[in-house]
XYZ file of C-alpha atoms in Angstrom:
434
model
C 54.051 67.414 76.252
C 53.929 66.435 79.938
C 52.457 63.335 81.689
C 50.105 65.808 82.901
C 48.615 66.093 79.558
C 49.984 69.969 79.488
C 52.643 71.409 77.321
C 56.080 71.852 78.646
C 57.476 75.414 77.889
C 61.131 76.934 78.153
C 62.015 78.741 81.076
C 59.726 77.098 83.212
C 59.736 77.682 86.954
C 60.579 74.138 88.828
C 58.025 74.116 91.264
C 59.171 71.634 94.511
C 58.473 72.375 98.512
C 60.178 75.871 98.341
C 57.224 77.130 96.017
C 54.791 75.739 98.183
C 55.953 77.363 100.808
C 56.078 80.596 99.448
C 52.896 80.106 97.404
C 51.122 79.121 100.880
C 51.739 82.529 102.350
C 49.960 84.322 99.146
C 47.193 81.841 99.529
C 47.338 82.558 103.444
C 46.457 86.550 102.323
C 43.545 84.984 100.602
C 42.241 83.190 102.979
C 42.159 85.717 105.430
C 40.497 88.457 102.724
C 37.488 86.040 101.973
C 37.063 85.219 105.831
C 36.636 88.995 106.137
C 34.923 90.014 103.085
C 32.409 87.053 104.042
C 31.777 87.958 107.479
C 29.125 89.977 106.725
C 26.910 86.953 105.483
C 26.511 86.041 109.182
C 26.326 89.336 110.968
C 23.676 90.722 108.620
C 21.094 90.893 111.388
C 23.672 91.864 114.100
C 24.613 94.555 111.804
C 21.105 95.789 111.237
C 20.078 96.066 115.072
C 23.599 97.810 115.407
C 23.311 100.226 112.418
C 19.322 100.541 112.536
C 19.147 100.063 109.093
C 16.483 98.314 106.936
C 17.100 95.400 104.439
C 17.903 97.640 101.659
C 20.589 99.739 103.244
C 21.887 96.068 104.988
C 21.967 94.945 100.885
C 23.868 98.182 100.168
C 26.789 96.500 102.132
C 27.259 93.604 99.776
C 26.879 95.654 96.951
C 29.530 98.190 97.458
C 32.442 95.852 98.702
C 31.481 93.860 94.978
C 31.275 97.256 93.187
C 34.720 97.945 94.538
C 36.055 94.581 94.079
C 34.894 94.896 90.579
C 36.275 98.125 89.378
C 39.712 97.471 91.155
C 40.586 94.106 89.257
C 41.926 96.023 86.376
C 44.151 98.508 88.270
C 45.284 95.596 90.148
C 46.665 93.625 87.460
C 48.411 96.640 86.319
C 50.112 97.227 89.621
C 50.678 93.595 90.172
C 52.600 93.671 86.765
C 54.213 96.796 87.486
C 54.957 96.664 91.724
C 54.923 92.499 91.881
C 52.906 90.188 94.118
C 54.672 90.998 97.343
C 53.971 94.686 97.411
C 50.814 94.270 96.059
C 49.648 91.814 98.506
C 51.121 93.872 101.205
C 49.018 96.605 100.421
C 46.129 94.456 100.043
C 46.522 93.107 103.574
C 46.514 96.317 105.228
C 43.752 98.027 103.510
C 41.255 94.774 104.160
C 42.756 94.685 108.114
C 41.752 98.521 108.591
C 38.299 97.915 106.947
C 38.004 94.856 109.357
C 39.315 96.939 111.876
C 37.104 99.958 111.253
C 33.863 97.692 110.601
C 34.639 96.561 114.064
C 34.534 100.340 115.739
C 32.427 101.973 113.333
C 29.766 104.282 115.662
C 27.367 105.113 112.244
C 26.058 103.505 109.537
C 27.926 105.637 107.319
C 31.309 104.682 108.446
C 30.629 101.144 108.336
C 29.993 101.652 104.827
C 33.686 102.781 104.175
C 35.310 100.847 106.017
C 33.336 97.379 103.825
C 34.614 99.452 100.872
C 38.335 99.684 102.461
C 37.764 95.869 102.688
C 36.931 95.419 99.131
C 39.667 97.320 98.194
C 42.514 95.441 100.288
C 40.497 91.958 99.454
C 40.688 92.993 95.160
C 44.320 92.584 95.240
C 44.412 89.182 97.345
C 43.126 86.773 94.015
C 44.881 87.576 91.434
C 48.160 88.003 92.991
C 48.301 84.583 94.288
C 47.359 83.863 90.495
C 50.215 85.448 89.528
C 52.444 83.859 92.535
C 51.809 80.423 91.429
C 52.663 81.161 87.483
C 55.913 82.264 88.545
C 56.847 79.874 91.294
C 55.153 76.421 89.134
C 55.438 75.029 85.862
C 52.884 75.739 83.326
C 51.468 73.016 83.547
C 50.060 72.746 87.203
C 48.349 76.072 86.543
C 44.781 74.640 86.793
C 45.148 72.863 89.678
C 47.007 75.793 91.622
C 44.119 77.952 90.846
C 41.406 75.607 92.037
C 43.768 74.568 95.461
C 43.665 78.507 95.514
C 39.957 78.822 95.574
C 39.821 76.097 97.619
C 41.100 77.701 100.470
C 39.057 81.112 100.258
C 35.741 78.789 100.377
C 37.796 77.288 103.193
C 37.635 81.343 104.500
C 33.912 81.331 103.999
C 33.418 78.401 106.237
C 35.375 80.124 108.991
C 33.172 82.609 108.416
C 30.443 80.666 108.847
C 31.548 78.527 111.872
C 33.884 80.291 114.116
C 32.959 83.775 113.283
C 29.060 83.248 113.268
C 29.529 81.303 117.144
C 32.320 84.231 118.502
C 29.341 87.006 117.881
C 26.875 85.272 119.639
C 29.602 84.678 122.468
C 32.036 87.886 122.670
C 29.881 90.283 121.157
C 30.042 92.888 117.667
C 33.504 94.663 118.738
C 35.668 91.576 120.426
C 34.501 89.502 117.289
C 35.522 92.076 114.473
C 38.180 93.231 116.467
C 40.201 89.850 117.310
C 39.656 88.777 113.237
C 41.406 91.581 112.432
C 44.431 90.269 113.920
C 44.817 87.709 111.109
C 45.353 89.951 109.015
C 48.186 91.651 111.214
C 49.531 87.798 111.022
C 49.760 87.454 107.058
C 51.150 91.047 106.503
C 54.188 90.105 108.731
C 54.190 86.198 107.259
C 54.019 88.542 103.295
C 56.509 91.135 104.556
C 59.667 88.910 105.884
C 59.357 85.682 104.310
C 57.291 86.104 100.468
C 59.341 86.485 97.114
C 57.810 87.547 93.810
C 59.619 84.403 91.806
C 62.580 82.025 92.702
C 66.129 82.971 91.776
C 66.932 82.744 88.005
C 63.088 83.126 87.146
C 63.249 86.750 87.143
C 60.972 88.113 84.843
C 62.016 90.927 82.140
C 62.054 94.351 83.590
C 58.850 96.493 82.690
C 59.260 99.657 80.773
C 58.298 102.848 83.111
C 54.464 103.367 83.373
C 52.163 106.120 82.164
C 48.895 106.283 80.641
C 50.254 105.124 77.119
C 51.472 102.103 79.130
C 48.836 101.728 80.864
C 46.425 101.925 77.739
C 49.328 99.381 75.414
C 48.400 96.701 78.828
C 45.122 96.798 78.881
C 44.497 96.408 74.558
C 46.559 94.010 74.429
C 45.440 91.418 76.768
C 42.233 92.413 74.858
C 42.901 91.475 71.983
C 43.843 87.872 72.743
C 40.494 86.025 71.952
C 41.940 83.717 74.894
C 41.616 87.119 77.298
C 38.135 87.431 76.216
C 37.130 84.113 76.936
C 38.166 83.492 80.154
C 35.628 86.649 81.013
C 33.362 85.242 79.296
C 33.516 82.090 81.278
C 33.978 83.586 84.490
C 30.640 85.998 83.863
C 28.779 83.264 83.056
C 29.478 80.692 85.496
C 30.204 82.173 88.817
C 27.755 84.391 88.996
C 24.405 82.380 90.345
C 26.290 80.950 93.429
C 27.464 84.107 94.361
C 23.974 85.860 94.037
C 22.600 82.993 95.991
C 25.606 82.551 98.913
C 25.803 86.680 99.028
C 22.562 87.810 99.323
C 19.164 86.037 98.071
C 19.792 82.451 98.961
C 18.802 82.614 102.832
C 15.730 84.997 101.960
C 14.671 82.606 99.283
C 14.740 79.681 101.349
C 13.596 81.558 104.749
C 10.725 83.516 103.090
C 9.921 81.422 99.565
C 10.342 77.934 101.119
C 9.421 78.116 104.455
C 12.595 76.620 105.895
C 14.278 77.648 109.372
C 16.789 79.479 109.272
C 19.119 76.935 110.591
C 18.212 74.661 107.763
C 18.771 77.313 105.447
C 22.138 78.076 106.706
C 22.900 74.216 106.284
C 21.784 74.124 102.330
C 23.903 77.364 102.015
C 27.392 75.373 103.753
C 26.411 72.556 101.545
C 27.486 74.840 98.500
C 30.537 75.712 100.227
C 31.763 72.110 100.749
C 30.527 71.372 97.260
C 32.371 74.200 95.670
C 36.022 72.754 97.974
C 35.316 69.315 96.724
C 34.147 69.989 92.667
C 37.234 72.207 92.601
C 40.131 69.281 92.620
C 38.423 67.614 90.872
C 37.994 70.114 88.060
C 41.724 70.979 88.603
C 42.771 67.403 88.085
C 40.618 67.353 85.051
C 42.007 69.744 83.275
C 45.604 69.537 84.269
C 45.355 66.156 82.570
C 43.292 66.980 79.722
C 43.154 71.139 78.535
C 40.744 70.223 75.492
C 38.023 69.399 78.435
C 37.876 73.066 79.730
C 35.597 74.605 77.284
C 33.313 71.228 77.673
C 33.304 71.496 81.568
C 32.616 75.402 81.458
C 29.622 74.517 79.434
C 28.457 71.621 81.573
C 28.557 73.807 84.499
C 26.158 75.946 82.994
C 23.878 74.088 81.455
C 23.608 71.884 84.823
C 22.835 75.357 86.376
C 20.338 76.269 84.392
C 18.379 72.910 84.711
C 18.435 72.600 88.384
C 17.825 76.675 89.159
C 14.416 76.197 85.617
C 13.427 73.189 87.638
C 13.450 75.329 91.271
C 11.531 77.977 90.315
C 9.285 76.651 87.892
C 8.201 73.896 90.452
C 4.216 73.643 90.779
C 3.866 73.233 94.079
C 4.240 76.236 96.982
C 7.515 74.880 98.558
C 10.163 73.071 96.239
C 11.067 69.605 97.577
C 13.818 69.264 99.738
C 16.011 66.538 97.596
C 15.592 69.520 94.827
C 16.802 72.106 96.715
C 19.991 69.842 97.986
C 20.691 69.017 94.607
C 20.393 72.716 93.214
C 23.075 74.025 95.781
C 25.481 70.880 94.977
C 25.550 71.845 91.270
C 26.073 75.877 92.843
C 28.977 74.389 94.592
C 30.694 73.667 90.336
C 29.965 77.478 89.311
C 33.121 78.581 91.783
C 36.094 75.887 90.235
C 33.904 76.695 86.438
C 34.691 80.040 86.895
C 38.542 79.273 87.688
C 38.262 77.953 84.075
C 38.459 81.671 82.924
C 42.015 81.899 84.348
C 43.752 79.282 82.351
C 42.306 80.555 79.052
C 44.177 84.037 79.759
C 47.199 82.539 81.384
C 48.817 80.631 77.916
C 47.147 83.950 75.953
C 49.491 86.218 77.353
C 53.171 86.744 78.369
C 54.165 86.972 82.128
C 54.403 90.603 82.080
C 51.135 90.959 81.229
C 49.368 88.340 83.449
C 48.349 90.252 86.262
C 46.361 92.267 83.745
C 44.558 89.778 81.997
C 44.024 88.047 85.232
C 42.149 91.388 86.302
C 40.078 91.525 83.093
C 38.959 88.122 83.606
C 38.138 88.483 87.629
C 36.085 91.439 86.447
C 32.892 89.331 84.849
C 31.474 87.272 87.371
C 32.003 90.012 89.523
C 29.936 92.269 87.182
C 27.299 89.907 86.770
C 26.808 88.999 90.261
C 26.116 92.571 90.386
C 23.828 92.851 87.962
C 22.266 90.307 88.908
C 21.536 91.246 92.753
C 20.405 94.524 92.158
C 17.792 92.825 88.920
C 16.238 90.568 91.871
C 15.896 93.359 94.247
C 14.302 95.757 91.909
C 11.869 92.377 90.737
C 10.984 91.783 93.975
C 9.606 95.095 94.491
C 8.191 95.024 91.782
C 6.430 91.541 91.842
C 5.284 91.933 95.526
C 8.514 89.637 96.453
C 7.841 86.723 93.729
C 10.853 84.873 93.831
C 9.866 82.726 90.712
C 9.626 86.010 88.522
C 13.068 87.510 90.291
C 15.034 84.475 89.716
C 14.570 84.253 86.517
C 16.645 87.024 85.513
C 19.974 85.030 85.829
C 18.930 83.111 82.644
C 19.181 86.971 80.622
C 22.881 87.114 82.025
C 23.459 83.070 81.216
C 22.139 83.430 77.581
C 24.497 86.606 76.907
C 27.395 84.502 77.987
C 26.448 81.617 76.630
C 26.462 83.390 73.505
C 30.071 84.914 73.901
C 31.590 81.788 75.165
C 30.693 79.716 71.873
C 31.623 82.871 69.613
C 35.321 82.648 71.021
C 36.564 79.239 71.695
C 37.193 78.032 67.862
C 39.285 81.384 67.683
C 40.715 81.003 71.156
C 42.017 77.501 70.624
C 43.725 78.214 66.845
C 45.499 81.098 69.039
C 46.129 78.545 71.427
C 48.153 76.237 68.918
C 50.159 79.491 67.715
C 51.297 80.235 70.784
C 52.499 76.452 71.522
C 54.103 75.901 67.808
C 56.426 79.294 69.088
C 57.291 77.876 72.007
C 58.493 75.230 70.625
C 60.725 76.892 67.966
C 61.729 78.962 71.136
C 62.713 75.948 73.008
C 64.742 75.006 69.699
C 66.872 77.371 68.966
C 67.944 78.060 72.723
C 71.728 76.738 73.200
C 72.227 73.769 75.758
């Protein structure tokens, strides 16, 4: 057992500046995806005077990019298993720089809409290859912190977003803006290209048998069957979900239309849940690091704190929610982002290296699925309710209570799994020769 309150396991990768360094550039590719794939958030009413489009077609934006993100996660962590991290986030960074690129010169609505999709495609393979980066460039060990610092830089993106992006389209204008972001992602693809390596020498992982679709299916049911693979969805569905629904779509109209606020303020409460998000995250990832037994107890506190704050919102009696409420609410959004990270290190010890990138994507897929849900259940409520937020809003408790449900079902099974997998390792480590 390390200091670090994690287990130690053979055949460990060492870590050190080197795997920073090389880890940093994966993380860089991240960065830039979520500074593009969140650019959007603050050129929704540029876009809609440049498209002459209504709300609902604006809406069909988010939607898409998060319906593509969603369905790609699984492909991904096949072709992240099968190609490696440094083709796959090569490809990633090209296909997200054309959709930047092509948002950026699109003449129609229509082809604006492909090239957000292009985005969502390049921007699914960003995540969970820097997942799979930092399992085969650090020990074990420092996997939950790596994935929070991880996160912590694509809400890092989102603030760029917010700040320099937000200012440069008010200043240059729709093309220059989309047009000069684009060239970041020119920057990582050379950065990936000529200086990023899959795994430091001696670390290479064990060569994976050719693919086809009986590979493909042997991947996919087996990281099912771990209860650990299951869990980690499970977690992610339930806990990411309501900050993304809030920072993607609903949370300025809420506040705007519901509360009354400016939308200045508005945009303040919504960077509060940003910075939040950046500062819960080291702290969850020096949490659990230290102690694993606290990551089913910290997934659950997330959501139960959730629920509370976003009951006590919209069941309020008066017209406009008090203003220490709504600060508090989008502090506790701010813990669903590093809860949902939580997912990732309940897959990781569940299944063998050559299989990560695919359990990775199975995980990745749940909050993404429920954010979806989830925005299109408010939309249709709001229609339906004459745009009563209270009634709308409620709908993320359906989607909490299902996962709430799941998450207890699997973690006695997950953690005797857990233990069988360690007591191996350790006959492993046993009966290597010095």
């Amino acid at each position: 057992m390390s200091r670090s309150g994690g287990p130690v396991l053979h055949g460990d990768p060492p870590g050190g500046r080197r795997a920073v360094a090389v880890w940093g550039i994966g993380v860089a590719v991240y960065f830039v995806a979520v500074t593009f794939r969140t650019s959007l958030g603050v050129a929704g009413l540029d876009a809609a005077d440049r498209f002459q489009v209504n709300a609902s077609a604006l809406s069909t934006f988010s939607i898409l990019q998060l319906l593509v993100y969603a369905g790609m996660q699984i492909p991904v962590g096949l072709l992240v298993d099968r190609l490696g991290t440094k083709k796959v986030l090569a490809i990633g960074a090209v296909l997200f720089t054309l959709g930047q690129l092509g948002f950026a010169l699109s003449p129609t609505y229509g082809t604006a809409l492909v090239s957000r999709a292009l985005l969502g495609c390049g921007d699914a393979m960003t995540f969970i290859s820097v997942l799979r980066l930092g399992s085969r460039w650090f020990p074990a060990r420092r996997g939950p912190m790596i994935a929070q610092v991880a996160a912590l830089f694509g809400m890092a993106g989102n603030l760029v977003s917010t700040l320099v992006i937000a200012r440069s389209l008010h200043g240059l204008g729709w093309t220059a803006t989309f047009v000069g972001s684009s060239a970041a992602g020119l920057v990582v693809l050379v950065l990936t290209l000529f200086l990023l390596k899959d795994h430091p020498e001696g670390h290479e992982p064990p060569p994976v048998p050719k693919a086809g679709p009986a590979f493909v299916r042997q991947q996919i049911a087996a990281a099912w069957r771990e209860p650990g693979t299951r869990l980690g969805m499970w977690v992610h569905f339930t806990t990411q979900f309501p900050a993304m629904v809030f920072l993607l779509l609903w949370g300025m109209p809420f506040l705007v239309e519901a509360q009354g606020m400016s939308r200045t303020a508005a945009g303040e409460l919504l960077t509060l849940i940003v910075l939040s998000n950046m500062a819960i995250g080291l702290v969850y990832g020096q949490v659990i690091a230290r102690h694993h037994a606290a990551r089913v107890p910290l997934a659950l506190g997330t959501v139960g704190a959730t629920a509370v704050l976003w009951g006590s919102v919209i069941t309020y009696p008066g017209e406009h929610v008090p203003q220490w409420l709504l600060v508090l609410l989008c502090v506790v959004l701010g813990a669903c982002g590093p809860a949902s990270m939580i997912g990732f290190d309940f897959a990781r010890p569940a299944n063998p290296p050559e299989r990560q990138g695919t359990a990775s994507g199975i995980v990745n897929m749940g909050g993404f699925i429920a954010s979806m849900t989830t925005l299109l259940a408010v939309g249709v409520l709001l229609d339906a309710t004459g745009g009563n937020y209270r009634i709308a809003f409620a709908s993320v408790f359906v989607l909490e209570a299902v996962g709430l449900a799941q998450i207890l079902r699997l973690r006695t099974r997950t953690a005797r799994r857990e233990r069988e997998h360690l007591v191996a390792s350790r006959v492993e480590a046993v009966h290597v020769p010095a």
